[in-house]
Coordinates of C-alpha atoms in Angstrom, one line a residue:
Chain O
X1 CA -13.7 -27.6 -2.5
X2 CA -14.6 -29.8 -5.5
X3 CA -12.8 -31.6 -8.6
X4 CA -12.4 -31.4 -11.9
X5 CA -11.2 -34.3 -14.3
X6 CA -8.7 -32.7 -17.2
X7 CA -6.8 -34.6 -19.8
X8 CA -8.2 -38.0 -17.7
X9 CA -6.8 -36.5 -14.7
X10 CA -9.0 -35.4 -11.4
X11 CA -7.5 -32.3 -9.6
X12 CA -8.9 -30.2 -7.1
X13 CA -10.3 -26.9 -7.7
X14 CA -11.9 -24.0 -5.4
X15 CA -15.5 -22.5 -6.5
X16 CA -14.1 -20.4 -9.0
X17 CA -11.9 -23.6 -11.1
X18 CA -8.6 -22.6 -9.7
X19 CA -6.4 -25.0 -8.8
X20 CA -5.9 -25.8 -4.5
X21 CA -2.7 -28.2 -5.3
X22 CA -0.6 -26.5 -8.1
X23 CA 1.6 -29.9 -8.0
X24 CA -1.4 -32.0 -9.8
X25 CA -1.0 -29.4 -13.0
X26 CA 1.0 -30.4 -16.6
X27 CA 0.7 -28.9 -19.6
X28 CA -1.8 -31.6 -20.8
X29 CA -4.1 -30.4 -17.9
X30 CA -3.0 -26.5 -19.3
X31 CA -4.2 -27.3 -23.0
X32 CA -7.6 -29.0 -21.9
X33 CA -8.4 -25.4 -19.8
X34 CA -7.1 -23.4 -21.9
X35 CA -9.4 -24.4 -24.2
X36 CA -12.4 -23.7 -21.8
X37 CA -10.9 -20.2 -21.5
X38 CA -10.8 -19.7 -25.4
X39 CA -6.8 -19.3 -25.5
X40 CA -4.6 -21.4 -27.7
X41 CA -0.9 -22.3 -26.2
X42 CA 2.2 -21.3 -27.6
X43 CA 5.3 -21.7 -26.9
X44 CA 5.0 -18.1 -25.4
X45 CA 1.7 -19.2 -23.4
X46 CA 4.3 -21.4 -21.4
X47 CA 7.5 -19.1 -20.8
X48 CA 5.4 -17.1 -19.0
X49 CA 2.9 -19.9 -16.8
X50 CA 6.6 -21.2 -15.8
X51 CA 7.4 -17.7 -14.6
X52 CA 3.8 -17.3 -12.7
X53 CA 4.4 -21.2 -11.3
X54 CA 8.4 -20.6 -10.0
X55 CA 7.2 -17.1 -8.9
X56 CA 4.1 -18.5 -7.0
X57 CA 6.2 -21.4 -5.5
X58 CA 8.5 -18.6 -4.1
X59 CA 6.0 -16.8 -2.7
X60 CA 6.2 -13.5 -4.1
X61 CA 3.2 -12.2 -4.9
X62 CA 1.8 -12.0 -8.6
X63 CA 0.6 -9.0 -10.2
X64 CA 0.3 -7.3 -13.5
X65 CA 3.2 -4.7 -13.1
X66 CA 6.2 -8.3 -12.2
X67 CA 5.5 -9.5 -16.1
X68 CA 7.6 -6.7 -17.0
X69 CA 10.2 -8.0 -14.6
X70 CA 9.6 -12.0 -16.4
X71 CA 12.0 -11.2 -18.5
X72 CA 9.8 -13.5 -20.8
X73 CA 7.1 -10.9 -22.6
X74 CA 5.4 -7.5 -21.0
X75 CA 2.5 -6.5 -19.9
X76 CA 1.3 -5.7 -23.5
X77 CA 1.7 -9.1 -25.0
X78 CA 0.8 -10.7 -21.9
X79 CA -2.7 -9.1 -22.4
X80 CA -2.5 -10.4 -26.4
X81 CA -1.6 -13.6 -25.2
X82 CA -4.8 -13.9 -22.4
X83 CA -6.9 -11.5 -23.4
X84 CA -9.6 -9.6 -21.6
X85 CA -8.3 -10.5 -17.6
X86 CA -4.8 -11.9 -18.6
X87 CA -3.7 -12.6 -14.8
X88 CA -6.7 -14.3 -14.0
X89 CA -6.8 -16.3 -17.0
X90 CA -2.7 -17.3 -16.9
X91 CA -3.4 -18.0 -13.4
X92 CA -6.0 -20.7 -13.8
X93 CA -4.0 -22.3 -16.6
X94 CA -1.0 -22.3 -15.0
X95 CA -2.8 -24.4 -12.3
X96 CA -2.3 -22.0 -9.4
X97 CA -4.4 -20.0 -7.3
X98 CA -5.6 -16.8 -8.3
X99 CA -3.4 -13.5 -7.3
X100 CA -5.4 -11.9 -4.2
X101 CA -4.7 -8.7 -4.2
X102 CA -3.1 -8.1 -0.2
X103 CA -4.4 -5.0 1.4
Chain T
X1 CA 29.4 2.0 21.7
X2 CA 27.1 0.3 20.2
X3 CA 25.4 2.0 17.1
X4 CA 21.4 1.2 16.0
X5 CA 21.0 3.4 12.7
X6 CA 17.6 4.1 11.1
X7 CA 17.2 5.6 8.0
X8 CA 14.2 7.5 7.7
X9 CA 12.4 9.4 10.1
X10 CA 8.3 9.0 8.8
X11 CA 5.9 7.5 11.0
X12 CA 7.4 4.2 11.3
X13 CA 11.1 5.4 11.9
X14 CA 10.4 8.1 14.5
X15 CA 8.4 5.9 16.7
X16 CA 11.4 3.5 16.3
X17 CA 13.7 5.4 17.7
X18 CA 11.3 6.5 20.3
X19 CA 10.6 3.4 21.5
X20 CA 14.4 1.9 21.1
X21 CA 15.3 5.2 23.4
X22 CA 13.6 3.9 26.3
X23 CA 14.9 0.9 26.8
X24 CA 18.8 1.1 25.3
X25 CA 20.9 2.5 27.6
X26 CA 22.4 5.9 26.3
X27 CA 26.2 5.3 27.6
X28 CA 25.7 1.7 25.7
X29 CA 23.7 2.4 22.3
X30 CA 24.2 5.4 19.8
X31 CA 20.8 6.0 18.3
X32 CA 21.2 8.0 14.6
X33 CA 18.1 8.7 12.3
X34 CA 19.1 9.5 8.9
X35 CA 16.2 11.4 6.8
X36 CA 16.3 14.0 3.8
X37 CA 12.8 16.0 5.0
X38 CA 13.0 18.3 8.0
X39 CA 9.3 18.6 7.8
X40 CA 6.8 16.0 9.1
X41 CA 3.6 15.3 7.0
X42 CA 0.6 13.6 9.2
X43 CA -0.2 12.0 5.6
X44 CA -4.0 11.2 6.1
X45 CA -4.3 15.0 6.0
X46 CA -3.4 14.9 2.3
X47 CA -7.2 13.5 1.8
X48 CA -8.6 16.5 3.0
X49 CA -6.0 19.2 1.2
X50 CA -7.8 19.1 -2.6
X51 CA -11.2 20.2 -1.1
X52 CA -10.3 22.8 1.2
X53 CA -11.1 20.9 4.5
X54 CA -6.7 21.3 5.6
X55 CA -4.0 23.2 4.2
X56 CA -0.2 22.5 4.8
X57 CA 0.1 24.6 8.1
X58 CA -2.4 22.5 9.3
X59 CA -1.1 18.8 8.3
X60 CA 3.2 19.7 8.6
X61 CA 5.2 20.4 11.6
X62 CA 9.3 20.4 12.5
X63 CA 10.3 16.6 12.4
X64 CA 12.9 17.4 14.9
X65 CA 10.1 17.9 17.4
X66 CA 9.2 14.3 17.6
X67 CA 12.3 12.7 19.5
X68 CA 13.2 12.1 22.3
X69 CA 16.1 13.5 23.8
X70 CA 19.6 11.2 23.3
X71 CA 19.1 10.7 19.8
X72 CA 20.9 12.2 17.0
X73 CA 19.4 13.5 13.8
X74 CA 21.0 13.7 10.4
X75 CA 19.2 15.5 7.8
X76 CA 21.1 14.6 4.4
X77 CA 20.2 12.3 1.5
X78 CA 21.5 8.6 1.7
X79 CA 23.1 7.5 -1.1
X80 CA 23.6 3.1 -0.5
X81 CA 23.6 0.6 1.9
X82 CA 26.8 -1.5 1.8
X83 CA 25.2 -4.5 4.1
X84 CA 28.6 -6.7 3.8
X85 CA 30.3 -4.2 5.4
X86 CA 27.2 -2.6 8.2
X87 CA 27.9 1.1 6.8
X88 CA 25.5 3.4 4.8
X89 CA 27.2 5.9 2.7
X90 CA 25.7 9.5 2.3
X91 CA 25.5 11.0 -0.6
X92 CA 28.3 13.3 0.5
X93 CA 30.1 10.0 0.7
X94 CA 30.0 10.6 4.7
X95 CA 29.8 7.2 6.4
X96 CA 28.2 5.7 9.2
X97 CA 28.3 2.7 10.1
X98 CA 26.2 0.2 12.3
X99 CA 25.2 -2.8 14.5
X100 CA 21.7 -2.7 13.7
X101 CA 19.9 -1.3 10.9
X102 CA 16.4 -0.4 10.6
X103 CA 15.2 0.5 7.3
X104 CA 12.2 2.6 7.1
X105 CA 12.1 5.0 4.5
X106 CA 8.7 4.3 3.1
X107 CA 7.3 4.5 -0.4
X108 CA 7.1 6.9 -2.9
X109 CA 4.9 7.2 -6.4
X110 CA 6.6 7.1 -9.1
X111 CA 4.3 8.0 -12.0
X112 CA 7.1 8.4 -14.4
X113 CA 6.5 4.4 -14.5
X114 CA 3.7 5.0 -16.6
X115 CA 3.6 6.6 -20.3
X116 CA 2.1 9.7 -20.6
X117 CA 1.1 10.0 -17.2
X118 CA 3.7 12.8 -16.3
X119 CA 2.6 14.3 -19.2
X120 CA 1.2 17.9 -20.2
X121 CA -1.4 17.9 -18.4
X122 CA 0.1 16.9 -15.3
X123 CA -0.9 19.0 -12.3
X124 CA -3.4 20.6 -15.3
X125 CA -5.6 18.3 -15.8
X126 CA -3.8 15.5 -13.8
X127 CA -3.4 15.5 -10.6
X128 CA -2.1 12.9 -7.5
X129 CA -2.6 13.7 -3.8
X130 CA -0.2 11.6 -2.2
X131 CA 2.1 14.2 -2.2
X132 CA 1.5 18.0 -0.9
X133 CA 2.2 19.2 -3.8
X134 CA 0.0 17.4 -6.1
X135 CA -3.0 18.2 -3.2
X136 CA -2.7 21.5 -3.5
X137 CA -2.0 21.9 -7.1
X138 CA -5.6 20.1 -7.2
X139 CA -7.6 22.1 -4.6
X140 CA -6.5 25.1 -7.1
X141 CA -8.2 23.1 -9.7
X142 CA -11.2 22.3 -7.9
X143 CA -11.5 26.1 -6.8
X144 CA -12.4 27.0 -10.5
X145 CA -13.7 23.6 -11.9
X146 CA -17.1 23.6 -13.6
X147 CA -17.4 20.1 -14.0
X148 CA -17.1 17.3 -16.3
X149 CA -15.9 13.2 -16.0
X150 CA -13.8 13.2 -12.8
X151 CA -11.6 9.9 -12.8
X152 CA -10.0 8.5 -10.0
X153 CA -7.4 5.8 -11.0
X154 CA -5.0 3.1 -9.1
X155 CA -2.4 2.3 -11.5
X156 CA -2.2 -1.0 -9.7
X157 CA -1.0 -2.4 -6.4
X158 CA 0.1 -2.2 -3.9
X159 CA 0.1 1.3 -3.2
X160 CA 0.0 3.6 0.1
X161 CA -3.1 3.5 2.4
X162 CA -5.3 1.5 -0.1
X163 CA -8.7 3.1 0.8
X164 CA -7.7 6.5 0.0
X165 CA -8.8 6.6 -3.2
X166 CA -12.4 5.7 -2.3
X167 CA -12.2 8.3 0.6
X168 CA -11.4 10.7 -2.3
X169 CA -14.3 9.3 -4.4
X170 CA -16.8 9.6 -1.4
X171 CA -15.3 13.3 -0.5
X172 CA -16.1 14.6 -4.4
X173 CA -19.3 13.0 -4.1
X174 CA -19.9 15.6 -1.3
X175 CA -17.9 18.4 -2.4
X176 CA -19.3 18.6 -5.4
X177 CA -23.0 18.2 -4.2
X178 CA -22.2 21.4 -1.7
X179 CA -21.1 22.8 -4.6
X180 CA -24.1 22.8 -6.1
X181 CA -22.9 21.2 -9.3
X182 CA -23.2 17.7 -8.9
X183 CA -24.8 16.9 -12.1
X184 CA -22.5 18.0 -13.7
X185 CA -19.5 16.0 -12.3
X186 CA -19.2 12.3 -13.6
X187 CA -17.5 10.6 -11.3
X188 CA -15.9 6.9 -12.3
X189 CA -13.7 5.4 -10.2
X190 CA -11.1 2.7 -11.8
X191 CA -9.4 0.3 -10.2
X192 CA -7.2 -3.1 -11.0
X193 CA -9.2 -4.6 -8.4
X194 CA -12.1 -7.1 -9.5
X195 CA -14.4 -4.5 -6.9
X196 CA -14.1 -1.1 -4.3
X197 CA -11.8 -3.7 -2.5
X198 CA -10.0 -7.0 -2.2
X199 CA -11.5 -8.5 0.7
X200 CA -14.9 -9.9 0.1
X201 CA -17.6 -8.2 2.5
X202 CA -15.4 -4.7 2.4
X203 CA -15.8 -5.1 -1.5
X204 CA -19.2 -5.8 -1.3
X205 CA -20.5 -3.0 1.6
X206 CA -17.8 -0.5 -0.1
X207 CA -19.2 -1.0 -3.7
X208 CA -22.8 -0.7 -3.3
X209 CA -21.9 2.4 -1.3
X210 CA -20.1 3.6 -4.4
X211 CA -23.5 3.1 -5.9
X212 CA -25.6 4.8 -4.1
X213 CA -23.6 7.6 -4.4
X214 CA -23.9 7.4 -7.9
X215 CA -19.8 6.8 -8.9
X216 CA -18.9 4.5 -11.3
X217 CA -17.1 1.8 -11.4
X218 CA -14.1 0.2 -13.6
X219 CA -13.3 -2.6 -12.3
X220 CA -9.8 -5.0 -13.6
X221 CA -7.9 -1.6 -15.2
X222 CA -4.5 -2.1 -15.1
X223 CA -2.9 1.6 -16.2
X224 CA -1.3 1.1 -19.4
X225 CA -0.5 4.8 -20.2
X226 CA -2.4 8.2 -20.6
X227 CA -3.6 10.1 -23.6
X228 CA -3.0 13.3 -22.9
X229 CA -3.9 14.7 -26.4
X230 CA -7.8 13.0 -26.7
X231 CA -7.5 13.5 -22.7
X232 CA -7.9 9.5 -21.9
X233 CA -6.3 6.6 -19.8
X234 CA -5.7 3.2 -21.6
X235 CA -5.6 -0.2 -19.6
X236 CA -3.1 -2.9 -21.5
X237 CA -5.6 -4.3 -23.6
X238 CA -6.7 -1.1 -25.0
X239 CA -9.8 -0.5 -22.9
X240 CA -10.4 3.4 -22.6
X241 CA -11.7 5.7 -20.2
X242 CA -12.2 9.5 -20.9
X243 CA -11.5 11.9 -18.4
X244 CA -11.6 16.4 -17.7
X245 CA -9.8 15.7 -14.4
X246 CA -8.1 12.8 -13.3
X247 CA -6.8 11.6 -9.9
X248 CA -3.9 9.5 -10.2
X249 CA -3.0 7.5 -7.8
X250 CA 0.6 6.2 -9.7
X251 CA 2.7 3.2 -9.1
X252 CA 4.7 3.4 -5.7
X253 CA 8.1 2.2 -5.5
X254 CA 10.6 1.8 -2.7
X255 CA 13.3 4.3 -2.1
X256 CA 15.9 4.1 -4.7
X257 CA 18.8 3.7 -2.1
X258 CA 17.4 -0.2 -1.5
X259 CA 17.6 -0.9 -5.3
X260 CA 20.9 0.6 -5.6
X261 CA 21.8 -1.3 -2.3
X262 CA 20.7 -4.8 -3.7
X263 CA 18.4 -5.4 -0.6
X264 CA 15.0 -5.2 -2.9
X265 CA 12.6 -6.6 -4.9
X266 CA 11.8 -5.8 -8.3
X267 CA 9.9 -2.3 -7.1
X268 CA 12.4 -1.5 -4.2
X269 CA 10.8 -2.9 -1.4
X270 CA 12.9 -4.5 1.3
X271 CA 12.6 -8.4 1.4
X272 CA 11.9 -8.9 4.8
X273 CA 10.5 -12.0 6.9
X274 CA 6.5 -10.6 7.1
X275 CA 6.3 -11.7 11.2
X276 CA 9.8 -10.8 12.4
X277 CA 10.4 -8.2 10.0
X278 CA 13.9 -8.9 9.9
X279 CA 15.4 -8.3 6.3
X280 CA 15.9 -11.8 4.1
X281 CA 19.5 -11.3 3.0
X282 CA 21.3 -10.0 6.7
X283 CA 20.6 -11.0 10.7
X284 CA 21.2 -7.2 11.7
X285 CA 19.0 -5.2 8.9
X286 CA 15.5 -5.2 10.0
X287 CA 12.7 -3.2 8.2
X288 CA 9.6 -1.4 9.2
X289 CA 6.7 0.2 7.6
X290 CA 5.9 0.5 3.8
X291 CA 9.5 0.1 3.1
X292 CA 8.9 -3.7 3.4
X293 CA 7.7 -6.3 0.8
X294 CA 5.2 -7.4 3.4
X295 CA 1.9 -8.8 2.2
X296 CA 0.3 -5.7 4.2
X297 CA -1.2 -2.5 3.6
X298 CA 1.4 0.3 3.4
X299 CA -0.6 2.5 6.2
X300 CA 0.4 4.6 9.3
X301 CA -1.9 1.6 11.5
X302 CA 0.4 -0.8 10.2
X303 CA 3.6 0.8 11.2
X304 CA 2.2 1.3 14.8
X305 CA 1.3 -2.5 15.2
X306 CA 5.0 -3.5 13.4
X307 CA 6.2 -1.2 15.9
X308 CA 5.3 -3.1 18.4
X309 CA 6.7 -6.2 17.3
X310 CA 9.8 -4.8 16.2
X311 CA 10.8 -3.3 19.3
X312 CA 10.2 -6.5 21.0
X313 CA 12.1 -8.4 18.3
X314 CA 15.4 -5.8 18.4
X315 CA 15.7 -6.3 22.3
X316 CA 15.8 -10.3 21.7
X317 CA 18.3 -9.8 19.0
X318 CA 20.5 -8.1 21.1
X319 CA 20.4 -10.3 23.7
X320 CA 20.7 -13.1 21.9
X321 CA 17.3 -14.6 22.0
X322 CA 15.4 -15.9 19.2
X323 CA 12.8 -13.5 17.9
X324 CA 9.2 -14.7 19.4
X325 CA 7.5 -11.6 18.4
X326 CA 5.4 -12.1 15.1
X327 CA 3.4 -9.8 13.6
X328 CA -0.1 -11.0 12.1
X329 CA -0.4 -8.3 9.5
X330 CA -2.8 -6.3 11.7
X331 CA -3.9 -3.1 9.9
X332 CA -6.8 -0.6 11.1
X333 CA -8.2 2.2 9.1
X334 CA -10.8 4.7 9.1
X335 CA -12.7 5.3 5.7
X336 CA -14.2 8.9 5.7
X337 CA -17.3 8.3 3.4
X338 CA -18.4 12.1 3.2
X339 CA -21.4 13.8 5.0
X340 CA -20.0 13.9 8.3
X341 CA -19.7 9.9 8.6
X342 CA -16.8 7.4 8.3
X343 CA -16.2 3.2 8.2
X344 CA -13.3 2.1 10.2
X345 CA -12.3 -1.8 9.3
X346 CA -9.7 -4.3 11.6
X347 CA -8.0 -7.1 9.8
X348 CA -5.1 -8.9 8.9
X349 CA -3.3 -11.3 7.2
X350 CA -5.6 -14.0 7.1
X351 CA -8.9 -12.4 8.7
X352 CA -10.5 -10.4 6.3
X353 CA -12.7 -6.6 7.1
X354 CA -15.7 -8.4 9.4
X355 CA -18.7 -6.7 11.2
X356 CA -18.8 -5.8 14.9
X357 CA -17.3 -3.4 17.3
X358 CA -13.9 -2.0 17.9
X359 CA -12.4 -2.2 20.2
X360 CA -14.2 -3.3 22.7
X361 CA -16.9 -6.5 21.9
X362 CA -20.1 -4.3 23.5
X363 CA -19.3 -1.1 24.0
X364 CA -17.4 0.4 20.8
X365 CA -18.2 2.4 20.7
X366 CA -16.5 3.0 16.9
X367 CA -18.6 0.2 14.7
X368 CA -16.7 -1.7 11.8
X369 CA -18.1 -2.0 8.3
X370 CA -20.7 0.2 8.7
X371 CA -21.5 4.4 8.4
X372 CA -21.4 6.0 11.6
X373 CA -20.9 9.7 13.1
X374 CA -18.4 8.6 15.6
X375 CA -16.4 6.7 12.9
X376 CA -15.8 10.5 11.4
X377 CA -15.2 11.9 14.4
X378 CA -12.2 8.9 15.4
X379 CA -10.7 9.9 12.1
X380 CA -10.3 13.6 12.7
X381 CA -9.1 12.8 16.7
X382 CA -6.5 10.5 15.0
X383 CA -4.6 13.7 14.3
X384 CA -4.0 14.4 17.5
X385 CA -3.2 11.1 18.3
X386 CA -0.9 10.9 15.7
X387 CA 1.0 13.9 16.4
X388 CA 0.7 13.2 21.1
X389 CA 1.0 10.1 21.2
X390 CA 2.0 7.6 18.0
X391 CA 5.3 9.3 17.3
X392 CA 6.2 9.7 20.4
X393 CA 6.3 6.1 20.7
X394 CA 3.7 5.7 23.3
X395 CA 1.4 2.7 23.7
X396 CA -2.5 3.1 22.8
X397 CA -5.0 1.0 24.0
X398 CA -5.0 -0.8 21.1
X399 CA -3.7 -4.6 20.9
X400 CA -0.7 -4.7 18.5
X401 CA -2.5 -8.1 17.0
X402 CA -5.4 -8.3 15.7
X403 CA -8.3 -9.4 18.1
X404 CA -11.6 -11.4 17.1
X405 CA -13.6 -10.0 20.0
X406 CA -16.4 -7.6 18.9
X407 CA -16.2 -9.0 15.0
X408 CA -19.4 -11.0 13.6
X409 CA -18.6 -13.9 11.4
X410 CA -20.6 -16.2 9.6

């Protein structure tokens, strides 16, 4: 385990930089790594790291094929909005841990 | 009379009712199993179906012949679950109705999820072989094929018995070197994964073996749709990989009759507690099998361990007793790696594929994460297990959770 300080804030983060307590994440923190993953946030950007965040607190498990269920955007503009590994990236903006696949 | 109903009589329902048999009295509990197919598929056999190894005498027999005696069998379609009410209504609107519901009727592909993929060249020049028909539609491909960039493809997950694909991409590896033509079959294998699989030291072992048998490797595709005119599959972001043959392995959904019933998730699997396996939304509707949203693989090993559980958990339910039973997401599977040799890995929820010997610490004698001989040869006596002894509903010598003895960690 080991920390990272964003927006003046220390939170906790595993070996890859995703977050171990989703509760210490804001949208300050979310602009400050986004920028270390090379995305700007929109609007957009956040409609769907809400949907990743509720769905995550829930305990439903994340994957690419549930964006089209978000209601918010699908698949396609997920992958214009995060591009190259869009459910990795979302993930360690949104300040939660990173989907594990479950088999 | 009481009245236990299951609908679906796979792998995971017929052992249900197998098991429930023994211990409900008959002049007390009404056992019905509600399923569409008279025929039984032992579904590992499908692997072996697009290479010649097994045909469809060899892998289907009578369903009927699996149960017990005292339990009724209706063959029909099911058309809804009315769970206020504890009916399920045919879709000949006949009605049954229940005290206790088990819902097992699996998972299905659905490839018609995915543009394109149904196309023109499906069962041409695409083919799947999770069903029989999409097996043998390929082993008539393969009969005649000359070669040329062979793609196997998960859509994305979770999908049924999640190491069949790279059985399939170790099993052209040999076919095609038997064959003689080899060099002339590219083989690529493309997955949503971020490796050969999820868990790290399966990933790792599984994808330098992919390696040494020279197959490549795609790694985070996520099917978007399929060309079928420039004969190439697209991931979301545009990233393309061509293909003369591809394997399919399509999104799977849950039967359509939990959808329409309001007892799903978004892709029709039945939310369900993953250690009791009793269903979220009502006490008396308890699921089994790859009909559940459990974070487990949808495989026959999976089933038998639930099994277990599930049987214990019914008898406290009926006798009003809290349900102790949990299951720990136990799942055991062979992994045929061609040449006459096989893997077998033992985890669960939280333990991942680890080292060792299974089952017993010293003495195997089947080793886990690693090639062996005898690994093969557990795989094809499984058959006969499956068919003797799993449906049936009798115990193996197999702990229903997962044990740490025999496994090498860190």
């Amino acid at each position: 385990m080991s920390q990272k300080t964003y927006a003046g804030i220390t939170v906790d983060v595993n070996e890859e930089g995703y977050f171990t307590n989703s509760s210490q994440w804001s949208k300050e923190i979310a602009l400050e790594i986004a920028k270390e993953e090379g995305v700007v946030l929109t609007d957009q950007h956040y409609a769907i790291m809400e949907f990743l965040r509720n769905r995550f607190k829930s305990g439903e498990p994340l994957s690419i094929r549930s964006i089209n269920h978000s209601n918010v955007i699908d698949v396609k503009t997920f992958y214009q909005l995060f591009p190259g590994a869009p459910l990795k990236k979302a993930t360690k903006i949104a300040g939660i841990p990173k989907p594990a696949s479950c088999i | 009379m009481k009245k236990l109903l299951i609908l679906g009589a796979g792998t995971a329902g017929t052992m249900m009712a197998n098991k429930m048999r023994k211990d409900l009295l008959p002049k007390e509990w009404n056992i019905t199993v509600i399923e569409k197919e008279k025929d039984h598929f032992y579904q590992p056999g499908f692997l072996f179906v697009p290479f010649g190894y097994s045909s469809r005498k060899d892998i289907m027999k009578p369903g009927q012949k699996f149960f017990a005696g005292g339990i009724d069998i209706v063959y029909k379609e099911i058309d809804r679950i009315e769970s206020d009410n504890n009916r399920v209504f045919l879709k000949d609107e006949t009605c049954f109705d229940y005290d206790i519901l088990i819902i097992a009727t699996g998972t299905r592909i659905s490839p018609e999820d995915t543009p394109g993929l149904k196309g023109e060249l499906w069962y041409k020049n695409v083919f799947d072989f999770y069903t029989i028909e999409g097996a043998e539609a390929l082993a008539r491909f393969f009969s005649t094929w000359e070669g040329g960039n062979l793609v196997v493809n998960i859509a994305d997950n979770p999908i049924k018995c999640p190491v069949a694909p790279l059985e399939f991409a170790f099993y052209a590896d040999d076919y095609f070197t038997k064959k003689g033509i080899r060099d002339k079959v590219n083989i690529t294998y493309v997955t949503p994964m971020s490796g050969a699989f999820t868990k790290p030291k399966a990933s790792k072992m599984l994808g330098s073996l992919l390696q040494r048998k020279n197959v490549n490797i795609v790694t985070d595709f996520f099917l978007g749709e399929v060309d079928n005119v420039n004969k190439k599959i697209l991931d979301f972001g545009g990233r393309e990989v061509p293909f003369d043959c591809l394997i399919t392995i399509p999104l799977h959904s849950g039967d359509p009759v939990i959808s329409k019933s309001g007892l799903g998730d978004e892709f029709g699997f039945v939310r369900a507690d993953k250690n009791t396996l009793q269903s979220t939304s009502k006490q008396n509707i308890f699921v089994i099998g790859d009909a559940g949203n459990f974070p487990s693989s949808k495989a026959g090993s999976v089933a038998h361990f639930q099994a277990e559980v599930l049987h214990a958990n019914l008898l406290s339910f009926i006798n009003n007793r809290p349900l102790e039973a949990k299951f720990d997401g136990h799942s055991n599977c062979y992994i045929e790696t061609g040449y006459g040799k096989g893997i077998l890995i033992d985890f669960n929820y939280t333990t991942e594929p680890l080292p060792g010997m299974f089952p017993l610490a010293l003495f195997g004698p089947f080793a886990l994460l690693k090639e062996t001989r005898l690994n093969h040869i557990g795989k094809l006596f499984f058959k006969w297990i499956y068919w003797n002894i799993l449906l049936k509903g009798r115990k193996l010598p197999v702990s229903n959770q997962m044990s740490m003895s025999g496994k090498i960690t860190d």
